Amino acid sequence: MMGTIIFVIFVFCSFIMAFTGGLAAKPHNYVVIENTFSPEHVNDPQVTTLAKKYRKRLFQVATIYSLISLIFFLPMKDSIFMTLFFLVFYALIANFYFLQIRYIRKMHNLIVQNHWELTEAPVQMNTQTIIEKNRKIVSIWWFVAALILIIAGNVVLLSFNQGLGIIMLITMLVTWLLLIVGWYYIKRLPVRALTDDQKINQQYNDLTKFYWSSMMAGMSIGITLMIFIPMFSIYMKPSTFMIFMIVEFILMFLLIGFTLYWLLRLRKKQDALLSQTPTFRYRGDDYYWRFGLYYNPNDHRLMIPDRVGMNIGVNIGRLGGKVSMAIVGIILVVAMVGTIGPMYFLDYHPNPMTYQVETNEIILDAPFYPSKEIAYNNIENVRLVKQLPDHFIKTNGLATDHYAIGNFQDKQTKISMFVINNDQPILEIQTKQRTYYYTNKQAKKTRDAYQAILAHLP
């Protein structure tokens, strides 16, 4: 199951990255693969041929890596599986990036060979445009709808599970605040004067502010719904559980699809505006875009629009930009080490799941998860079973094809798992507050734990 999910996600991400990367090969603000052309050269056959070749290479890379990802269907230990996933995924990102650099240089060489270099024009800015730069940005009150949804949903969730409700409330509020921060930086974006026509400059700026800010507000609602659906699905009947999961995936694809549509629509409108005037002004931006990144220590901006019109990047010429890049690198390394480290321990430790029989309680323990002390006088039922509950969802911990460790939820039941999947028997301990499941790598020790508990029960 895990292999199928990872394969589908990997293929989907590969082609989405190829598609979005290929947008750089389509002229936007007269920029093609990070190089600016004059209006009369932007559609030259040499330019369009090289751009098509770049897009073709991107999809070839996506196809090759999608075929490589078939290895995720092979039976293997979780540690090997996750190691291969990170290596292949990071290799895909690196391949796309170095392909981008290669074609940026090819496009620049084309400009040099044909003597198409542009002359930098001084900035001309209308004071009224600067004053009214945020006249079309959506109000911050647009985010209130998502806040109401978050509060209302968590009030209901808290009535089912107080601990889970608090965790989800904090998570959603942090996500909501991050989107407001994005809206704030959009508000701070300065006016761009790409032509001598100040009316077009104003319209261009209005489009940017409206589309980007409304997208942030829309995402605040969409992401909230995506988080709530799986949370509430665990409290529904098993027959409706799959319906909720289908709705979740449909919502995810709709959110991604609408975001791409919204930003592509913005690009199209911006380019249509620029095509109405021949007075395009080149500001020398190419010099500061190096290796696909913006580096300009003299630019006071930290957040800047990318050249494709589909994202907001950082100015790595500023300290904040360097720190942001370093944090991203650290997150990537920590994500890999933090994920595969426990997997290697679980796969190769002779006895990762342990138990201790004490006078008044039994203690269940697993790596990287707090041990659980279960008093014998709190146990209502104990038995050996052959399988886990049909429908449950992880609230925190680890869940793979081979392991289930942590806190889970099954309808109204709180569950703690210390389980190696497919190992039998499974020790089930029921208390009034929670149900515990435990397996040992050695089936005999699981049975011994069962007999030890029986011996201590009143």
Coordinates of C-alpha atoms in Angstrom, one line a residue:
M1 CA 0.0 0.0 0.0
M2 CA 2.7 2.4 1.0
G3 CA 4.6 1.7 -2.3
T4 CA 1.5 2.5 -4.4
I5 CA 0.9 5.8 -2.5
I6 CA 4.5 6.9 -2.8
F7 CA 4.6 6.0 -6.5
V8 CA 1.5 8.0 -7.3
I9 CA 2.7 11.0 -5.3
F10 CA 6.2 10.8 -6.9
V11 CA 4.9 10.6 -10.5
F12 CA 2.4 13.4 -9.8
C13 CA 5.1 15.7 -8.3
S14 CA 7.5 14.9 -11.1
F15 CA 5.2 16.0 -13.9
I16 CA 3.9 19.0 -11.9
M17 CA 7.5 20.1 -11.5
A18 CA 8.1 19.5 -15.2
F19 CA 5.0 21.5 -16.1
T20 CA 5.8 24.5 -13.8
G21 CA 9.4 24.4 -14.8
G22 CA 8.5 24.5 -18.4
L23 CA 6.5 27.7 -17.9
A24 CA 9.9 29.5 -17.8
A25 CA 10.3 28.6 -21.4
K26 CA 7.2 30.5 -22.4
P27 CA 7.6 34.3 -22.6
H28 CA 6.5 36.3 -19.6
N29 CA 7.3 40.0 -19.3
Y30 CA 9.6 39.2 -22.3
V31 CA 11.6 36.8 -20.2
V32 CA 12.4 33.3 -21.6
I33 CA 14.4 30.9 -19.3
E34 CA 15.6 33.8 -17.1
N35 CA 16.8 35.9 -20.1
T36 CA 15.1 39.1 -21.2
F37 CA 14.5 39.7 -24.9
S38 CA 13.3 42.7 -26.8
P39 CA 9.7 42.5 -28.1
E40 CA 10.9 41.9 -31.7
H41 CA 13.2 39.0 -30.7
V42 CA 11.2 37.2 -28.0
N43 CA 9.4 35.0 -30.6
D44 CA 12.4 34.5 -32.9
P45 CA 12.6 30.9 -34.2
Q46 CA 16.0 30.3 -32.5
V47 CA 14.4 31.3 -29.2
T48 CA 11.3 29.2 -29.6
T49 CA 13.3 26.2 -30.7
L50 CA 15.6 26.3 -27.7
A51 CA 12.6 26.8 -25.4
K52 CA 10.7 23.8 -26.8
K53 CA 13.8 21.7 -26.4
Y54 CA 14.0 22.7 -22.7
R55 CA 10.4 21.8 -22.1
K56 CA 11.0 18.5 -23.8
R57 CA 14.0 17.7 -21.6
L58 CA 12.0 18.5 -18.5
F59 CA 9.3 16.0 -19.4
Q60 CA 11.9 13.4 -20.4
V61 CA 13.5 13.7 -16.9
A62 CA 10.1 13.4 -15.3
T63 CA 9.4 10.3 -17.3
I64 CA 12.7 8.7 -16.5
Y65 CA 12.3 9.3 -12.8
S66 CA 8.8 8.0 -12.8
L67 CA 10.1 4.8 -14.3
I68 CA 12.8 4.7 -11.6
S69 CA 10.2 5.1 -8.9
L70 CA 8.8 1.7 -9.9
I71 CA 11.4 0.4 -7.5
F72 CA 9.0 1.4 -4.7
F73 CA 6.8 -1.6 -5.5
L74 CA 9.6 -4.0 -4.7
P75 CA 9.5 -5.6 -1.2
M76 CA 12.1 -4.1 1.1
K77 CA 12.6 -2.9 4.6
D78 CA 11.2 0.5 5.6
S79 CA 14.7 1.9 6.1
I80 CA 15.8 1.0 2.6
F81 CA 12.5 2.2 1.2
M82 CA 12.7 5.6 2.8
T83 CA 16.4 6.0 1.9
L84 CA 15.7 5.3 -1.7
F85 CA 12.7 7.7 -1.7
F86 CA 14.8 10.6 -0.4
L87 CA 17.7 9.9 -2.7
V88 CA 15.5 9.6 -5.8
F89 CA 13.4 12.6 -4.9
Y90 CA 16.4 14.8 -4.1
A91 CA 18.1 13.6 -7.3
L92 CA 15.0 14.6 -9.3
I93 CA 15.1 18.1 -7.8
A94 CA 18.8 18.4 -8.5
N95 CA 18.4 17.2 -12.1
F96 CA 15.7 19.7 -12.8
Y97 CA 17.8 22.5 -11.3
F98 CA 21.0 21.7 -13.2
L99 CA 18.9 21.4 -16.4
Q100 CA 17.5 24.8 -15.7
I101 CA 21.0 26.3 -15.3
R102 CA 22.2 24.6 -18.5
Y103 CA 19.5 26.2 -20.5
I104 CA 19.8 29.6 -18.9
R105 CA 23.3 29.6 -20.2
K106 CA 22.3 28.4 -23.6
M107 CA 19.7 31.1 -23.9
H108 CA 22.2 33.8 -22.7
N109 CA 24.8 32.5 -25.3
L110 CA 22.1 32.9 -28.0
I111 CA 21.6 36.5 -27.0
V112 CA 25.4 37.2 -27.1
Q113 CA 25.9 35.4 -30.4
N114 CA 23.1 37.4 -32.1
H115 CA 24.1 40.7 -30.4
W116 CA 20.6 41.0 -28.9
E117 CA 21.8 42.6 -25.6
L118 CA 19.3 45.1 -24.2
T119 CA 20.2 48.6 -22.9
E120 CA 19.2 49.2 -19.4
A121 CA 16.5 52.0 -19.1
P122 CA 16.2 54.3 -16.0
V123 CA 13.2 53.6 -13.8
Q124 CA 10.2 55.8 -14.5
M125 CA 7.5 55.7 -11.8
N126 CA 4.3 57.6 -11.4
T127 CA 3.7 58.9 -7.9
Q128 CA 0.0 58.2 -8.1
T129 CA 0.7 54.6 -8.9
I130 CA 2.9 54.3 -5.9
I131 CA 0.3 55.8 -3.6
E132 CA -2.4 53.5 -5.0
K133 CA -0.3 50.4 -5.3
N134 CA -2.6 48.4 -3.0
R135 CA -6.0 49.7 -4.3
K136 CA -6.9 46.2 -5.7
I137 CA -5.4 44.0 -3.0
V138 CA -8.2 42.0 -1.2
S139 CA -8.9 43.1 2.3
I140 CA -7.5 41.2 5.2
W141 CA -11.1 40.6 6.3
W142 CA -11.2 37.9 3.5
F143 CA -9.3 35.7 5.9
V144 CA -12.1 35.9 8.5
A145 CA -14.1 33.2 6.8
A146 CA -11.3 30.7 7.3
L147 CA -10.9 31.7 10.9
I148 CA -14.6 31.1 11.6
L149 CA -14.3 27.7 9.9
I150 CA -11.2 26.9 12.0
I151 CA -12.9 27.9 15.3
A152 CA -16.2 26.2 14.5
G153 CA -14.6 23.0 13.3
N154 CA -12.3 22.7 16.3
V155 CA -15.2 23.3 18.7
V156 CA -16.8 20.2 17.3
L157 CA -13.5 18.3 17.2
L158 CA -12.8 19.2 20.8
S159 CA -16.1 17.6 21.8
F160 CA -14.9 14.3 20.3
N161 CA -11.2 14.4 21.3
Q162 CA -9.9 17.3 23.4
G163 CA -6.2 16.5 22.9
L164 CA -6.5 16.1 19.1
G165 CA -8.6 19.2 19.0
I166 CA -6.0 21.4 20.7
I167 CA -3.2 20.1 18.4
M168 CA -5.3 20.7 15.3
L169 CA -6.4 24.2 16.5
I170 CA -2.7 25.2 17.0
T171 CA -1.7 23.7 13.6
M172 CA -4.5 25.4 11.7
L173 CA -3.9 28.8 13.4
V174 CA -0.2 28.7 12.5
T175 CA -1.1 27.8 8.9
W176 CA -3.6 30.6 8.8
L177 CA -1.1 33.1 10.2
L178 CA 1.5 32.1 7.6
L179 CA -0.9 32.8 4.8
I180 CA -1.6 36.2 6.3
V181 CA 2.2 36.8 6.4
G182 CA 2.2 36.0 2.7
W183 CA -0.6 38.5 2.1
Y184 CA 1.4 41.1 4.1
Y185 CA 4.5 40.6 1.8
I186 CA 2.3 40.9 -1.2
K187 CA 1.0 44.2 0.1
R188 CA 4.6 45.3 0.5
L189 CA 5.7 44.4 -3.0
P190 CA 6.7 47.7 -4.8
V191 CA 5.2 48.8 -8.1
R192 CA 6.8 47.6 -11.3
A193 CA 7.2 50.0 -14.1
L194 CA 7.8 47.8 -17.2
T195 CA 6.6 50.4 -19.8
D196 CA 6.4 54.1 -20.4
D197 CA 2.6 53.9 -20.2
Q198 CA 1.7 54.6 -16.6
K199 CA -1.8 53.4 -17.1
I200 CA -0.6 50.0 -18.1
N201 CA 1.9 49.9 -15.2
Q202 CA -1.0 50.6 -12.8
Q203 CA -3.2 47.9 -14.4
Y204 CA -0.3 45.4 -14.3
N205 CA 0.3 46.2 -10.6
D206 CA -3.4 45.9 -9.8
L207 CA -3.6 42.5 -11.4
T208 CA -0.6 41.2 -9.4
K209 CA -2.0 42.5 -6.1
F210 CA -5.5 41.1 -6.6
Y211 CA -4.7 37.7 -7.9
W212 CA -1.9 36.9 -5.4
S213 CA -3.8 38.2 -2.4
S214 CA -7.1 36.5 -3.3
M215 CA -5.2 33.3 -3.8
M216 CA -3.8 33.5 -0.3
A217 CA -7.3 34.1 1.1
G218 CA -8.7 31.2 -0.9
M219 CA -6.0 28.9 0.2
S220 CA -6.8 29.7 3.8
I221 CA -10.2 28.1 3.3
G222 CA -9.1 25.2 1.0
I223 CA -6.3 24.1 3.3
T224 CA -8.5 24.3 6.4
L225 CA -11.0 21.9 4.7
M226 CA -8.3 19.6 3.6
I227 CA -7.1 19.3 7.3
F228 CA -10.6 18.8 8.7
I229 CA -11.9 16.1 6.4
P230 CA -9.6 13.3 7.5
M231 CA -10.0 14.3 11.1
F232 CA -13.8 14.0 11.1
S233 CA -13.8 10.9 8.9
I234 CA -12.6 8.8 11.8
Y235 CA -15.8 9.5 13.7
M236 CA -18.0 8.4 10.8
K237 CA -19.3 5.0 10.0
P238 CA -16.8 2.6 8.3
S239 CA -19.1 2.7 5.2
T240 CA -18.6 6.4 4.8
F241 CA -14.9 6.5 5.6
M242 CA -13.8 5.8 2.0
I243 CA -16.2 8.5 0.7
F244 CA -14.5 11.1 2.9
M245 CA -11.0 10.0 1.7
I246 CA -12.2 10.3 -1.9
V247 CA -13.5 13.8 -1.2
E248 CA -10.1 14.6 0.4
F249 CA -8.2 13.7 -2.7
I250 CA -10.6 15.5 -5.0
L251 CA -10.3 18.6 -2.9
M252 CA -6.5 18.4 -2.9
F253 CA -6.4 18.1 -6.7
L254 CA -8.9 20.9 -7.1
L255 CA -6.9 23.2 -4.8
I256 CA -3.7 22.5 -6.8
G257 CA -5.5 22.7 -10.1
F258 CA -7.2 26.0 -9.3
T259 CA -4.0 27.5 -8.0
L260 CA -2.2 26.8 -11.2
Y261 CA -5.2 28.0 -13.2
W262 CA -5.4 31.3 -11.2
L263 CA -1.7 32.1 -11.6
L264 CA -1.7 31.1 -15.3
R265 CA -4.6 33.4 -15.8
L266 CA -2.7 36.2 -14.1
R267 CA 0.3 35.6 -16.4
K268 CA -1.8 35.7 -19.5
K269 CA -3.5 39.0 -18.5
Q270 CA -0.1 40.6 -17.6
D271 CA 1.4 39.6 -20.9
A272 CA -1.7 40.9 -22.8
L273 CA -1.2 44.3 -21.1
L274 CA 2.5 44.5 -22.1
S275 CA 1.6 43.6 -25.7
Q276 CA -0.5 46.8 -26.0
T277 CA 2.6 49.1 -25.9
P278 CA 6.0 49.0 -27.6
T279 CA 7.7 50.9 -24.8
F280 CA 9.1 48.0 -22.8
R281 CA 11.7 49.1 -20.3
Y282 CA 14.6 46.8 -19.4
R283 CA 15.9 47.4 -15.9
G284 CA 19.0 45.1 -16.0
D285 CA 17.3 42.4 -14.0
D286 CA 19.2 39.6 -15.8
Y287 CA 22.4 40.5 -14.0
Y288 CA 20.8 39.7 -10.6
W289 CA 19.2 36.5 -11.5
R290 CA 22.0 33.9 -11.1
F291 CA 21.5 30.2 -11.3
G292 CA 17.7 30.7 -11.1
L293 CA 18.0 32.7 -7.9
Y294 CA 17.8 36.5 -7.2
Y295 CA 21.0 38.0 -5.7
N296 CA 21.0 41.8 -5.2
P297 CA 22.5 43.2 -2.0
N298 CA 21.4 46.7 -3.0
D299 CA 17.7 45.7 -3.3
H300 CA 16.0 46.4 0.0
R301 CA 13.3 43.8 -0.8
L302 CA 13.4 40.4 0.9
M303 CA 10.5 38.8 -1.0
I304 CA 10.4 39.3 -4.7
P305 CA 8.1 37.9 -7.5
D306 CA 9.8 35.2 -9.6
R307 CA 10.3 35.7 -13.3
V308 CA 7.8 33.0 -14.2
G309 CA 4.9 34.7 -12.5
M310 CA 4.0 31.7 -10.5
N311 CA 5.7 32.2 -7.1
I312 CA 7.3 34.6 -4.7
G313 CA 11.0 34.0 -4.0
V314 CA 13.6 35.5 -1.7
N315 CA 16.5 37.9 -2.4
I316 CA 19.5 35.9 -1.3
G317 CA 21.6 39.0 -1.5
R318 CA 20.1 40.0 1.9
L319 CA 20.9 38.3 5.2
G320 CA 17.2 37.3 5.6
G321 CA 17.4 35.6 2.2
K322 CA 20.6 33.7 3.1
V323 CA 19.1 32.6 6.4
S324 CA 15.9 31.4 4.6
M325 CA 18.0 29.3 2.1
A326 CA 20.0 27.9 5.0
I327 CA 16.8 26.9 6.8
V328 CA 15.4 25.2 3.8
G329 CA 18.7 23.2 3.4
I330 CA 18.6 22.3 7.1
I331 CA 15.0 21.2 6.9
L332 CA 15.7 18.9 3.9
V333 CA 18.6 17.2 5.8
V334 CA 16.7 16.9 9.0
A335 CA 13.7 15.5 7.3
M336 CA 15.8 12.8 5.7
V337 CA 17.8 11.9 8.8
G338 CA 14.8 12.2 11.1
T339 CA 12.8 9.9 8.9
I340 CA 15.3 7.2 8.0
G341 CA 17.2 7.1 11.3
P342 CA 14.3 5.5 13.3
M343 CA 13.6 3.2 10.4
Y344 CA 17.1 1.7 10.5
F345 CA 16.8 1.3 14.2
L346 CA 13.5 -0.5 13.9
D347 CA 14.6 -2.7 11.0
Y348 CA 18.0 -3.8 12.4
H349 CA 17.5 -3.8 16.2
P350 CA 17.0 -7.3 17.5
N351 CA 14.2 -6.3 19.8
P352 CA 12.8 -2.8 19.3
M353 CA 9.5 -3.4 21.0
T354 CA 9.9 -4.2 24.6
Y355 CA 7.8 -4.8 27.7
Q356 CA 8.5 -4.9 31.4
V357 CA 6.3 -6.8 33.9
E358 CA 6.2 -5.0 37.2
T359 CA 4.3 -5.7 40.4
N360 CA 1.5 -3.3 39.8
E361 CA 1.8 -2.5 36.1
I362 CA 3.1 -3.5 32.7
I363 CA 5.2 -1.1 30.7
L364 CA 5.2 -1.1 26.9
D365 CA 8.0 0.7 25.1
A366 CA 9.2 1.5 21.6
P367 CA 11.9 3.6 20.1
F368 CA 11.3 7.4 19.7
Y369 CA 7.9 7.1 21.5
P370 CA 7.1 7.6 25.2
S371 CA 6.6 4.4 27.1
K372 CA 3.2 3.5 28.5
E373 CA 2.5 2.3 32.0
I374 CA -0.7 0.3 32.3
A375 CA -1.9 -0.5 35.8
Y376 CA -3.3 -4.0 36.2
N377 CA -6.4 -2.7 38.1
N378 CA -7.3 -0.5 35.1
I379 CA -7.3 -3.4 32.6
E380 CA -10.8 -4.4 31.6
N381 CA -9.9 -7.0 29.0
V382 CA -6.8 -8.6 27.5
R383 CA -6.5 -11.0 24.6
L384 CA -4.4 -12.2 21.7
V385 CA -5.8 -11.1 18.3
K386 CA -4.8 -11.7 14.7
Q387 CA -5.4 -8.3 13.2
L388 CA -5.8 -4.6 14.1
P389 CA -9.0 -2.6 13.8
D390 CA -10.2 -2.0 10.2
H391 CA -10.4 1.8 10.3
F392 CA -8.1 4.0 12.4
I393 CA -6.1 7.2 11.8
K394 CA -2.7 8.2 13.2
T395 CA -2.8 11.3 15.4
N396 CA 1.0 11.3 16.1
G397 CA 3.7 8.7 15.7
L398 CA 4.8 6.4 12.9
A399 CA 2.6 4.4 10.5
T400 CA 4.2 2.4 7.6
D401 CA 3.6 -1.0 5.9
H402 CA 5.7 -2.6 8.6
Y403 CA 5.2 -0.6 11.8
A404 CA 2.5 1.2 13.7
I405 CA 3.9 3.1 16.7
G406 CA 2.2 6.0 18.5
N407 CA -1.3 7.4 19.1
F408 CA -4.1 6.5 16.9
Q409 CA -7.9 7.0 16.8
D410 CA -10.7 4.5 15.9
K411 CA -14.1 6.2 16.0
Q412 CA -14.5 6.9 19.8
T413 CA -11.5 4.8 20.9
K414 CA -8.1 6.2 21.7
I415 CA -5.4 3.7 20.7
S416 CA -1.7 3.3 21.5
M417 CA 0.3 1.0 19.2
F418 CA 3.6 -0.8 19.6
V419 CA 3.1 -3.0 16.6
I420 CA 5.2 -4.7 14.0
N421 CA 2.6 -5.3 11.2
N422 CA 2.0 -8.8 9.9
D423 CA 3.4 -10.3 13.0
Q424 CA 1.1 -12.5 15.0
P425 CA -0.3 -12.8 17.5
I426 CA -1.1 -9.2 18.6
L427 CA -1.6 -8.4 22.3
E428 CA -4.6 -6.3 22.9
I429 CA -5.1 -4.6 26.2
Q430 CA -8.3 -2.7 26.8
T431 CA -8.7 -0.1 29.6
K432 CA -11.6 2.4 30.1
Q433 CA -9.6 5.3 28.6
R434 CA -7.5 3.6 25.9
T435 CA -6.8 0.4 24.0
Y436 CA -3.2 -0.8 23.6
Y437 CA -1.7 -3.1 20.9
Y438 CA 1.7 -4.7 21.2
T439 CA 3.8 -7.2 19.2
N440 CA 7.4 -8.4 19.7
K441 CA 9.7 -9.6 16.9
Q442 CA 9.5 -12.9 18.6
A443 CA 6.0 -14.3 18.8
K444 CA 6.8 -16.3 21.9
K445 CA 7.6 -13.1 23.9
T446 CA 4.2 -11.6 22.8
R447 CA 2.5 -14.7 24.3
D448 CA 4.7 -14.5 27.4
A449 CA 3.5 -10.9 27.9
Y450 CA -0.1 -12.0 27.6
Q451 CA 0.4 -14.8 30.2
A452 CA 2.2 -12.4 32.6
I453 CA -0.7 -9.9 32.5
L454 CA -3.2 -12.7 33.1
A455 CA -1.2 -13.8 36.1
H456 CA -1.4 -10.3 37.6
L457 CA -5.1 -9.7 37.0
P458 CA -7.4 -9.8 40.0

